Tab-separated table of C-alpha atoms in Angstrom:
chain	number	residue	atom	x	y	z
A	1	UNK	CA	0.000	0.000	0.000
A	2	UNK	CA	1.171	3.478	-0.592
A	3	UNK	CA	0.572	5.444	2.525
A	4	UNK	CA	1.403	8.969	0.878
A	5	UNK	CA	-1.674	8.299	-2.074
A	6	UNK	CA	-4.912	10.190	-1.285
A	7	UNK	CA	-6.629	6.883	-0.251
A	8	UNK	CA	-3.850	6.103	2.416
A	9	UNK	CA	-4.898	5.623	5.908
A	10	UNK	CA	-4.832	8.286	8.402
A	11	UNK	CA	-2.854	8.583	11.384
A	12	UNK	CA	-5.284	9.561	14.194
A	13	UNK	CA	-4.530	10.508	17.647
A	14	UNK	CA	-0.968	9.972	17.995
A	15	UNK	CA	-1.096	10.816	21.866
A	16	UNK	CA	-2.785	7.747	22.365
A	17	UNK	CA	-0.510	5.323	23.605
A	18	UNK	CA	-2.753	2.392	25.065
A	19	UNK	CA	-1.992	-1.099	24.060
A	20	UNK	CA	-3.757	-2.863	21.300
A	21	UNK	CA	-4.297	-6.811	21.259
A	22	UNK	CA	-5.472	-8.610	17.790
A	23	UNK	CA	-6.861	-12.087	18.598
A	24	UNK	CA	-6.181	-14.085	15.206
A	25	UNK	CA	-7.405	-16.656	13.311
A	26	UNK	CA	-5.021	-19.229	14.587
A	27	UNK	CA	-4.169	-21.432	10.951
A	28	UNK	CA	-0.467	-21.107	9.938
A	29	UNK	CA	-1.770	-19.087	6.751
A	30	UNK	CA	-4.540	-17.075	8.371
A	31	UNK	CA	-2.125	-15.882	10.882
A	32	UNK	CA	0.829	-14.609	8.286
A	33	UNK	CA	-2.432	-12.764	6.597
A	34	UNK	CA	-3.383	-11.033	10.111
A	35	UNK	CA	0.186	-9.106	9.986
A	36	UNK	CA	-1.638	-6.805	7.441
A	37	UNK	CA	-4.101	-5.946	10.454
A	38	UNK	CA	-0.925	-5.138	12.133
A	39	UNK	CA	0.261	-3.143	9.505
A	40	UNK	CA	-2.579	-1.077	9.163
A	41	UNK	CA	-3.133	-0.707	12.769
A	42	UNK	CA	0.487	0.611	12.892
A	43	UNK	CA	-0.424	3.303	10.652
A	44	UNK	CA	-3.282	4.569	12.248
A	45	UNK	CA	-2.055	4.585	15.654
A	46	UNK	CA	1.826	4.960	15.264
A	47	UNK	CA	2.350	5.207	19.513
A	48	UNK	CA	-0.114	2.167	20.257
A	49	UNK	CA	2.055	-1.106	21.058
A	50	UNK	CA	0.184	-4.029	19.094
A	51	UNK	CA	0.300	-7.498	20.420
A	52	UNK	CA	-0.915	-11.099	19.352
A	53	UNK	CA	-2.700	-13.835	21.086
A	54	UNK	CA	-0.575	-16.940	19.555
A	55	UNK	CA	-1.203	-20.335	19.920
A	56	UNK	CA	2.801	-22.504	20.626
A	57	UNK	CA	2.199	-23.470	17.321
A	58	UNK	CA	2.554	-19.709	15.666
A	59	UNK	CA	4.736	-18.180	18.108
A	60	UNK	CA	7.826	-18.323	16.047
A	61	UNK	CA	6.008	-15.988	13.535
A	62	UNK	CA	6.020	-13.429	15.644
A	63	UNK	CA	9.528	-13.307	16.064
A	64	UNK	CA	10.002	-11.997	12.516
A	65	UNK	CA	6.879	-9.379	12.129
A	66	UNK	CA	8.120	-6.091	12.463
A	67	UNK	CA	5.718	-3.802	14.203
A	68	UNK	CA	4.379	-6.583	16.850
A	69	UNK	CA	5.079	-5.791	20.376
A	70	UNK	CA	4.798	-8.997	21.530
A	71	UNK	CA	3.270	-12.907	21.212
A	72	UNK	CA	0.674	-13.764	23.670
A	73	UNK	CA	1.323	-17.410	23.953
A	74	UNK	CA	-1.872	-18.878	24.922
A	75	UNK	CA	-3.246	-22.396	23.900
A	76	UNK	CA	-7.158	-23.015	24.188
A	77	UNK	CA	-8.837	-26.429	23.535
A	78	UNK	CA	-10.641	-26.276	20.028
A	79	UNK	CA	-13.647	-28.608	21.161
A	80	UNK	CA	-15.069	-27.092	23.941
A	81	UNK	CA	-15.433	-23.482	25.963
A	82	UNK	CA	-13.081	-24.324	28.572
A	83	UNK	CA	-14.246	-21.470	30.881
A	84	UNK	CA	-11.345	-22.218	33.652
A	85	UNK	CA	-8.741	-21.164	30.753
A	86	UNK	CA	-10.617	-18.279	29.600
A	87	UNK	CA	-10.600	-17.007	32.895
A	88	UNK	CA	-7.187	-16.983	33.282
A	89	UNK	CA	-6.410	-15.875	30.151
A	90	UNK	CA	-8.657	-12.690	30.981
A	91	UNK	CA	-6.735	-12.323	34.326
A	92	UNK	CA	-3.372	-11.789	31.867
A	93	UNK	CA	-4.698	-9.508	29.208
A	94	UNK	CA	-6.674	-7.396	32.385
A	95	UNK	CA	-3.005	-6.498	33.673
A	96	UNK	CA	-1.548	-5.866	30.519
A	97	UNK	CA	-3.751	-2.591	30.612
A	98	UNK	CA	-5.075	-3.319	26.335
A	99	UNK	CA	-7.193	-0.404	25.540
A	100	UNK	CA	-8.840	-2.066	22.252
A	101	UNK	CA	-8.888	-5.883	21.049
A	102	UNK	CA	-9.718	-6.488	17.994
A	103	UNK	CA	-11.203	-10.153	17.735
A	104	UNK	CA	-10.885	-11.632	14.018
A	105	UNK	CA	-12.761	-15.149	14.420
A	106	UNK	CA	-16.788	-14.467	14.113
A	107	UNK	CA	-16.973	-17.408	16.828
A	108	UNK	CA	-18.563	-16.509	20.246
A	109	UNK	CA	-15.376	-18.249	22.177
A	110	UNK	CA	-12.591	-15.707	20.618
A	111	UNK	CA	-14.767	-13.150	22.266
A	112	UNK	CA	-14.901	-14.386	26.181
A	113	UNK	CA	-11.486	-13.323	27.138
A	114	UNK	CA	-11.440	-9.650	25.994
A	115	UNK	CA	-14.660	-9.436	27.537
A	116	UNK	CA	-13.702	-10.941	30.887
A	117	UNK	CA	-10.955	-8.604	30.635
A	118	UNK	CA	-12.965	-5.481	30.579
A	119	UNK	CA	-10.860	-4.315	27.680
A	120	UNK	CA	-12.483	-1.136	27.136
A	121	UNK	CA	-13.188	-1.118	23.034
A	122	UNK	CA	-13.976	-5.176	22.113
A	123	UNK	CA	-14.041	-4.691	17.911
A	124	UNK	CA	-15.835	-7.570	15.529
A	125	UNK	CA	-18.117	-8.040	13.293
A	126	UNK	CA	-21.348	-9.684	14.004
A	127	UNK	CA	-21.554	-13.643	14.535
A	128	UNK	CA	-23.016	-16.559	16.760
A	129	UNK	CA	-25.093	-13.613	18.637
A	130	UNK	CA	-22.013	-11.948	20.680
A	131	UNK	CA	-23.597	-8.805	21.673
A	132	UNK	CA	-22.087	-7.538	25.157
A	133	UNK	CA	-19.317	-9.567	24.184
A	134	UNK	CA	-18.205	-7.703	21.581
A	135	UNK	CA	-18.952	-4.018	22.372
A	136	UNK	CA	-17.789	-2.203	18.896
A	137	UNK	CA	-20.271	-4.381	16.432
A	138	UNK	CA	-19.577	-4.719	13.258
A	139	UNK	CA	-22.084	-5.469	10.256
A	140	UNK	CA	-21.346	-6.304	6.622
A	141	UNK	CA	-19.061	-9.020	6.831
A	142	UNK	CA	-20.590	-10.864	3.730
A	143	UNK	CA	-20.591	-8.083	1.685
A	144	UNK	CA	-16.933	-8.161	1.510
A	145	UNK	CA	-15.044	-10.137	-0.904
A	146	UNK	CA	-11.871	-11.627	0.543
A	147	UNK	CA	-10.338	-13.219	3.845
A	148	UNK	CA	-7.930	-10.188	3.623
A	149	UNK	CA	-10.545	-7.687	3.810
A	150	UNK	CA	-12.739	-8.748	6.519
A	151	UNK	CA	-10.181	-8.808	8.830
A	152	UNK	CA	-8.176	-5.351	8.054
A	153	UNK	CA	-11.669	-3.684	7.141
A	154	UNK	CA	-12.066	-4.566	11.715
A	155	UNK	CA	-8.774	-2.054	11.914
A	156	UNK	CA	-10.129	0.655	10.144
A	157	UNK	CA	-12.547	3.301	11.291
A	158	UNK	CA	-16.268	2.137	11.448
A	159	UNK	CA	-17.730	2.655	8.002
A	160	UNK	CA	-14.331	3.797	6.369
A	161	UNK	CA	-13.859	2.844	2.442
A	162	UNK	CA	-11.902	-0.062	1.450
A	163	UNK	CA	-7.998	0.904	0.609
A	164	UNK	CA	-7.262	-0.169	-3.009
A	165	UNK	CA	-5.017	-2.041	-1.812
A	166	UNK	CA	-3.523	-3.381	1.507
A	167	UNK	CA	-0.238	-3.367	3.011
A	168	UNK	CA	1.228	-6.681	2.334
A	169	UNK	CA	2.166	-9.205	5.155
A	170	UNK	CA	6.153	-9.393	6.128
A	171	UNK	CA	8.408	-11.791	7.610
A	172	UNK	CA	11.949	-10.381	8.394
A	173	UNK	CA	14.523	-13.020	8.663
A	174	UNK	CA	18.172	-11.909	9.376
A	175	UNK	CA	20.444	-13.783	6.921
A	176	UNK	CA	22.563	-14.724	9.499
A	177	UNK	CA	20.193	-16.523	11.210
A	178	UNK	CA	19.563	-18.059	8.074
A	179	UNK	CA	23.181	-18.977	7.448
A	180	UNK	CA	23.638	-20.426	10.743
A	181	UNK	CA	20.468	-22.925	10.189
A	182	UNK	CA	21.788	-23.909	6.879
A	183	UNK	CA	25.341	-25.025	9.030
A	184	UNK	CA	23.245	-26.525	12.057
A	185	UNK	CA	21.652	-28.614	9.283
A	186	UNK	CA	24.698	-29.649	7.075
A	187	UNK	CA	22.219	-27.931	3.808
A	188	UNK	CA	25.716	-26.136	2.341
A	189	UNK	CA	25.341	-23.106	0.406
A	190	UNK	CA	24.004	-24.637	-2.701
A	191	UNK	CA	20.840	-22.792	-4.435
A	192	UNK	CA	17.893	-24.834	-3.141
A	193	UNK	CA	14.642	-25.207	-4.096
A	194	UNK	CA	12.178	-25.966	-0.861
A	195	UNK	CA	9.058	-27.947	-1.406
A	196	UNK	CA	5.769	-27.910	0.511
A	197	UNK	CA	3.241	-30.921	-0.646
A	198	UNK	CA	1.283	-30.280	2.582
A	199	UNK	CA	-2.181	-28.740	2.976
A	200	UNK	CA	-5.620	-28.757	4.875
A	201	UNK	CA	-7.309	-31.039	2.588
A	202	UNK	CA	-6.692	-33.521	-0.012
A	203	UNK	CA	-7.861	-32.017	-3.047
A	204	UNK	CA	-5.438	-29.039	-2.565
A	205	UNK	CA	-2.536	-30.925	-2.623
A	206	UNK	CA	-0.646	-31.725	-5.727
A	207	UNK	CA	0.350	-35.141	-5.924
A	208	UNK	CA	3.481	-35.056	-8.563
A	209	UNK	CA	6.244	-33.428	-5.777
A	210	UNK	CA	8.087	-36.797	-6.088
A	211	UNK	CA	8.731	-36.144	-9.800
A	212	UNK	CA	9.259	-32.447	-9.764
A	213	UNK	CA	11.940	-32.997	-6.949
A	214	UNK	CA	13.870	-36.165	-9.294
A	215	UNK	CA	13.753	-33.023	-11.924
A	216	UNK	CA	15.430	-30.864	-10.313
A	217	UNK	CA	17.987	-32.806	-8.546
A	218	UNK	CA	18.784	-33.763	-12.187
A	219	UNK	CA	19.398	-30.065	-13.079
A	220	UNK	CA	22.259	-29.790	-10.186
A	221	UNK	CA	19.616	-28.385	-7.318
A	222	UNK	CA	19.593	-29.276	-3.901
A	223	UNK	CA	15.603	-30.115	-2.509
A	224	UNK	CA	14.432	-29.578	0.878
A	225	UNK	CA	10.562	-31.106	1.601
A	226	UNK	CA	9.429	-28.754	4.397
A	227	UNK	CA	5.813	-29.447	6.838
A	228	UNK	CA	4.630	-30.674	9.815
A	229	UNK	CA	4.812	-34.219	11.313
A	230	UNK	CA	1.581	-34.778	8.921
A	231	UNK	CA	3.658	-34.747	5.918
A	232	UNK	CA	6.465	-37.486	6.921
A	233	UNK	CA	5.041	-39.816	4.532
A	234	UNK	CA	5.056	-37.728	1.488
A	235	UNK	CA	8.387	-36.334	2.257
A	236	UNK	CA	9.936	-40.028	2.126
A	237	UNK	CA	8.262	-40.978	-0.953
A	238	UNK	CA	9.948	-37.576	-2.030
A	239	UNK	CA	13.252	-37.957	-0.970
A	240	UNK	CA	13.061	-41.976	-2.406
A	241	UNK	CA	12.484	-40.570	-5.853
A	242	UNK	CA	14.612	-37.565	-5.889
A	243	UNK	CA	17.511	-39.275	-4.009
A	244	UNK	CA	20.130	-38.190	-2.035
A	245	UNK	CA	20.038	-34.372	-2.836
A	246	UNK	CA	16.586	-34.756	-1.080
A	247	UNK	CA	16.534	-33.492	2.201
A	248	UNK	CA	13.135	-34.074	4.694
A	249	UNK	CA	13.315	-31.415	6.955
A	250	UNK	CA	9.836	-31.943	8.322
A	251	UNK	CA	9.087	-31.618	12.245
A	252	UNK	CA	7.226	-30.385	14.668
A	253	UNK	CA	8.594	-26.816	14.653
A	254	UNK	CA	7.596	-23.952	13.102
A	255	UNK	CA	10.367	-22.147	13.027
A	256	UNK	CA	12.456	-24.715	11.009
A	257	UNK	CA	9.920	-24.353	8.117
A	258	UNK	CA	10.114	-20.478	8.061
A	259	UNK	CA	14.118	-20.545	8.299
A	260	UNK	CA	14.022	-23.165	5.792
A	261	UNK	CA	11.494	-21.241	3.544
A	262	UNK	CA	14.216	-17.815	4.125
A	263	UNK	CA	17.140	-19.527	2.786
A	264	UNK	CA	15.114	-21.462	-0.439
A	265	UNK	CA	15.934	-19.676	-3.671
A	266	UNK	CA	12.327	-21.053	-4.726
A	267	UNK	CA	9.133	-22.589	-2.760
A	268	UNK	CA	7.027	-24.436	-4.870
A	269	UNK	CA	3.868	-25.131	-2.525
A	270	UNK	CA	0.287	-26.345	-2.317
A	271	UNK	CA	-2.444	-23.082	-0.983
A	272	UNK	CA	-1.083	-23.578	2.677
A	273	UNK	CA	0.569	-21.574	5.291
A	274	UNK	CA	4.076	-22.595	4.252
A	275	UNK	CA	2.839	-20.361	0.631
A	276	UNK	CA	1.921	-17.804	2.704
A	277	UNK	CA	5.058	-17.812	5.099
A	278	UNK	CA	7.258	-17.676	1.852
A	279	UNK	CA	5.494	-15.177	0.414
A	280	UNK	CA	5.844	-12.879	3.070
A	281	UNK	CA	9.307	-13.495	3.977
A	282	UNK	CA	9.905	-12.096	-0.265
A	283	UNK	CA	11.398	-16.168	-1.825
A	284	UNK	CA	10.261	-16.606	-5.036
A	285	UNK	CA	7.204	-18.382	-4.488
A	286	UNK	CA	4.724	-21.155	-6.517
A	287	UNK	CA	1.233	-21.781	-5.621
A	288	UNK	CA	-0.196	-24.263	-7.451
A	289	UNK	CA	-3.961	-23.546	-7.229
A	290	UNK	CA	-6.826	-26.414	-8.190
A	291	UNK	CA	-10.262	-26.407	-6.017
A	292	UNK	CA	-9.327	-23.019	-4.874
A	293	UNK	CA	-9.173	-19.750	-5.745
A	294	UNK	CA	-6.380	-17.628	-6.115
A	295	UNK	CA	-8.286	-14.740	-6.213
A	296	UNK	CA	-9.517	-15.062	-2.924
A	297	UNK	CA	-6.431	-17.116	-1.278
A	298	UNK	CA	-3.257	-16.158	-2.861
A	299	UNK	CA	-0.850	-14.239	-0.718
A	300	UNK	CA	-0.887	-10.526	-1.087
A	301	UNK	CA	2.779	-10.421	-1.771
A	302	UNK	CA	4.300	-9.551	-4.939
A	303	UNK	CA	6.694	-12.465	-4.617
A	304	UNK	CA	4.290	-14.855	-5.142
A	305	UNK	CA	2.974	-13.898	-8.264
A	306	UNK	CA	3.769	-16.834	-9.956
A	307	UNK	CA	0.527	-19.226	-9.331
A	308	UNK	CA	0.434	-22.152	-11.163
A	309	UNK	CA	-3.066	-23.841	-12.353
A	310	UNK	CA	-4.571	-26.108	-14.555
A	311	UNK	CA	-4.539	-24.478	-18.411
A	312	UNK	CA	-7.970	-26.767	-18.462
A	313	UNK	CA	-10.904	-25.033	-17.543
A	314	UNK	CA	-13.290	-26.796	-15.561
A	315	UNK	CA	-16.503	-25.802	-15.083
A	316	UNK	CA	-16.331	-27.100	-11.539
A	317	UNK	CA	-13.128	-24.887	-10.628
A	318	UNK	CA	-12.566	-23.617	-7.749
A	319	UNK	CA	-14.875	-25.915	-5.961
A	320	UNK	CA	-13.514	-24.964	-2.727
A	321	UNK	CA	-14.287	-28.546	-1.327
A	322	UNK	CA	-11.738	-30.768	0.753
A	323	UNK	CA	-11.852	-33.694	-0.981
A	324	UNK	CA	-12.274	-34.024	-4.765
A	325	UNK	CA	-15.946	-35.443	-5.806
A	326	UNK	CA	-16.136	-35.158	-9.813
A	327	UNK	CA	-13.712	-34.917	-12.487
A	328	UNK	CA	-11.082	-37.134	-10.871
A	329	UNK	CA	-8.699	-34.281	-9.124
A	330	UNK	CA	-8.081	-33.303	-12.443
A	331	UNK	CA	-8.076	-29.548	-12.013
A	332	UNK	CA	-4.663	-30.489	-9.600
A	333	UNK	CA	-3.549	-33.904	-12.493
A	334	UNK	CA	-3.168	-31.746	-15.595
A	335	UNK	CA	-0.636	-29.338	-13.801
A	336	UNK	CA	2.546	-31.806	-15.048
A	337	UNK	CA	5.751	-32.193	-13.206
A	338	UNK	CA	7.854	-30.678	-16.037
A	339	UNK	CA	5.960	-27.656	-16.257
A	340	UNK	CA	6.883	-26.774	-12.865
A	341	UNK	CA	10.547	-27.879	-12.625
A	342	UNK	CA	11.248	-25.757	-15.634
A	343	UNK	CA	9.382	-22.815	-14.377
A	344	UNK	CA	10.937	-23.006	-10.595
A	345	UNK	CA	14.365	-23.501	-12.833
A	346	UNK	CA	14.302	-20.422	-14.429
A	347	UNK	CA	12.656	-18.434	-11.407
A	348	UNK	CA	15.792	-19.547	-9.457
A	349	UNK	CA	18.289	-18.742	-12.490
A	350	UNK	CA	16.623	-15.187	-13.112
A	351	UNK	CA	15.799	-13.663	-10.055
A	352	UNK	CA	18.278	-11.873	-7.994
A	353	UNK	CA	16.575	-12.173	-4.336
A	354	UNK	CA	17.856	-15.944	-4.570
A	355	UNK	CA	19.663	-16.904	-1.639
């Protein structure tokens, strides 16, 4: 976004200097996406310290958004209330003094804390009936046409116009620290091209990393297959076809995905958080896009420009669904292996960001 243009957001009362706290949609992806809520929150009130409710699974992203105070590490079951928790998680935002919280999930639980809290303005738009709980209503919601702006339209002004475009979500990793995970991990200083074949949901993920990874190792570059514990299996069937310049680095940890993501020359990824987390750290990034749609999913960030879909139209496309019922996953089988090793090739030969 450019802040100087006539549609920038203004900076309002900069003597205010009471904390903010953004409660988050908590998915890997959704969470990179709420640092331009951050962003925009930064420009309207430069003095107010903004900080995140994180789950232990996100905390290392906040380590590398500029503009967040601080991580409020604070885990809640998904199934149920769990009213004892909320408590004390109200008890820990009431003496950290927030003046607004600005609660992105429609759901009735994100709510309970703030208001426990007695945080002063409780911002949100309408959903599951949460008056009293939120205290700053807003209405709307479905009117707007993206993840991205119902959650930075909650940081704006009550009934201000949509910017024409947003400030983009960033991840700042120090090449050092970069450097020093490459050593840690015996990767050498080769170009390397990092691979997600993750996702929430079957039909989004692209089953042909095995052969794009054997076609790339045959061009000279080194592979990395990065994810969670979830994606063990389809790293080894990864690293079995690609061979020994195939490295799993899949884990439990976060933060090895987004270092390993910062020192790729290339991420070639399903629509997951890992695209997102490239994305915003600025690698050259590849979405490849079949029951989804970019449109309403791709990252914000220039970077990842390059989105890779079916050249077949399908007049099922983007389905949106989890698991593929008609046509055979073939909006995600006519996307070939070759296509996409020769494309992340010449991304990684061409671009002069590559690490």
């Amino acid at each position: 976004m450019n802040f100087n243009s006539p549609n920038a957001i203004e900076m309002e009362d900069s003597a205010d200097t009471r904390p903010i706290l953004i409660v988050p949609y908590m998915w890997i992806g959704d969470f990179v996406r709420g640092h331009t809520v951050v962003r925009v929150l930064r420009q309207r009130w430069p003095n107010r310290p903004v900080d995140l409710l994180v789950t232990s699974l996100c905390a290392p992203l906040v380590d590398y958004m500029p503009g967040v105070r601080a991580g409020f590490i604070w885990d809640l079951p998904r199934s149920r209330l769990a009213l004892a928790k909320q408590r004390g998680l109200a008890a820990e935002l009431r003496a950290r003094g927030y003046g607004t919280a600005l609660v992105l999930p429609r759901t009735w639980k994100a709510a309970i804390a703030p208001a426990l809290a007695g945080i002063p303005e409780r911002v949100g738009f309408f959903g599951e009936a949460r008056f009293g709980l939120i205290n700053r209503m807003r209405w709307g919601e479905k009117a707007l046409p993206r993840f991205i702006d119902k959650n930075a339209a909650l940081a704006l002004p009550d009934g201000a116009p949509l910017p024409p475009e947003w400030p983009v979500p960033q991840l700042v990793v120090p090449p050092e620290e970069t450097a020093r995970w490459r050593q840690a991990n015996s990767l050498g200083t080769g170009p390397a091209v990092a691979l997600a074949p993750g996702s929430v949901g079957a039909s989004k993920r692209w089953t042909y990393y095995p052969q794009v990874a054997r076609l790339l190792v045959e061009r000279g570059l080194d592979v990395w297959v990065v994810g969670g514990p979830g994606e063990k299996g389809l790293a080894q069937d990864i690293v079995t076809a690609g061979g020994g310049k195939v490295r799993d680095l899949t884990g439990t940890d976060l933060r090895n995905g987004i270092l390993a993501m910062a020192a790729a020359g290339v991420a070639i990824s399903n629509d997951s958080g890992l695209m997102h987390i490239a994305a915003a750290i600025g690698t050259p990034t590849m979405g490849i896009f079949g029951p989804t749609s970019p449109y309403l999913w791709a990252p914000l960030n220039g970077l990842a420009a390059t989105v890779v879909q079916t050249k077949t139209e399908l007049a099922c496309q983007p389905c949106q669904r989890t698991v593929c019922t008609m046509n055979d996953h073939r909006c995600m089988r006519d996307i070939e292996a070759p296509y996409v090793a020769d494309l992340a090739h010449r991304l990684l030969v061409t671009q002069p960001s590559v690490r």
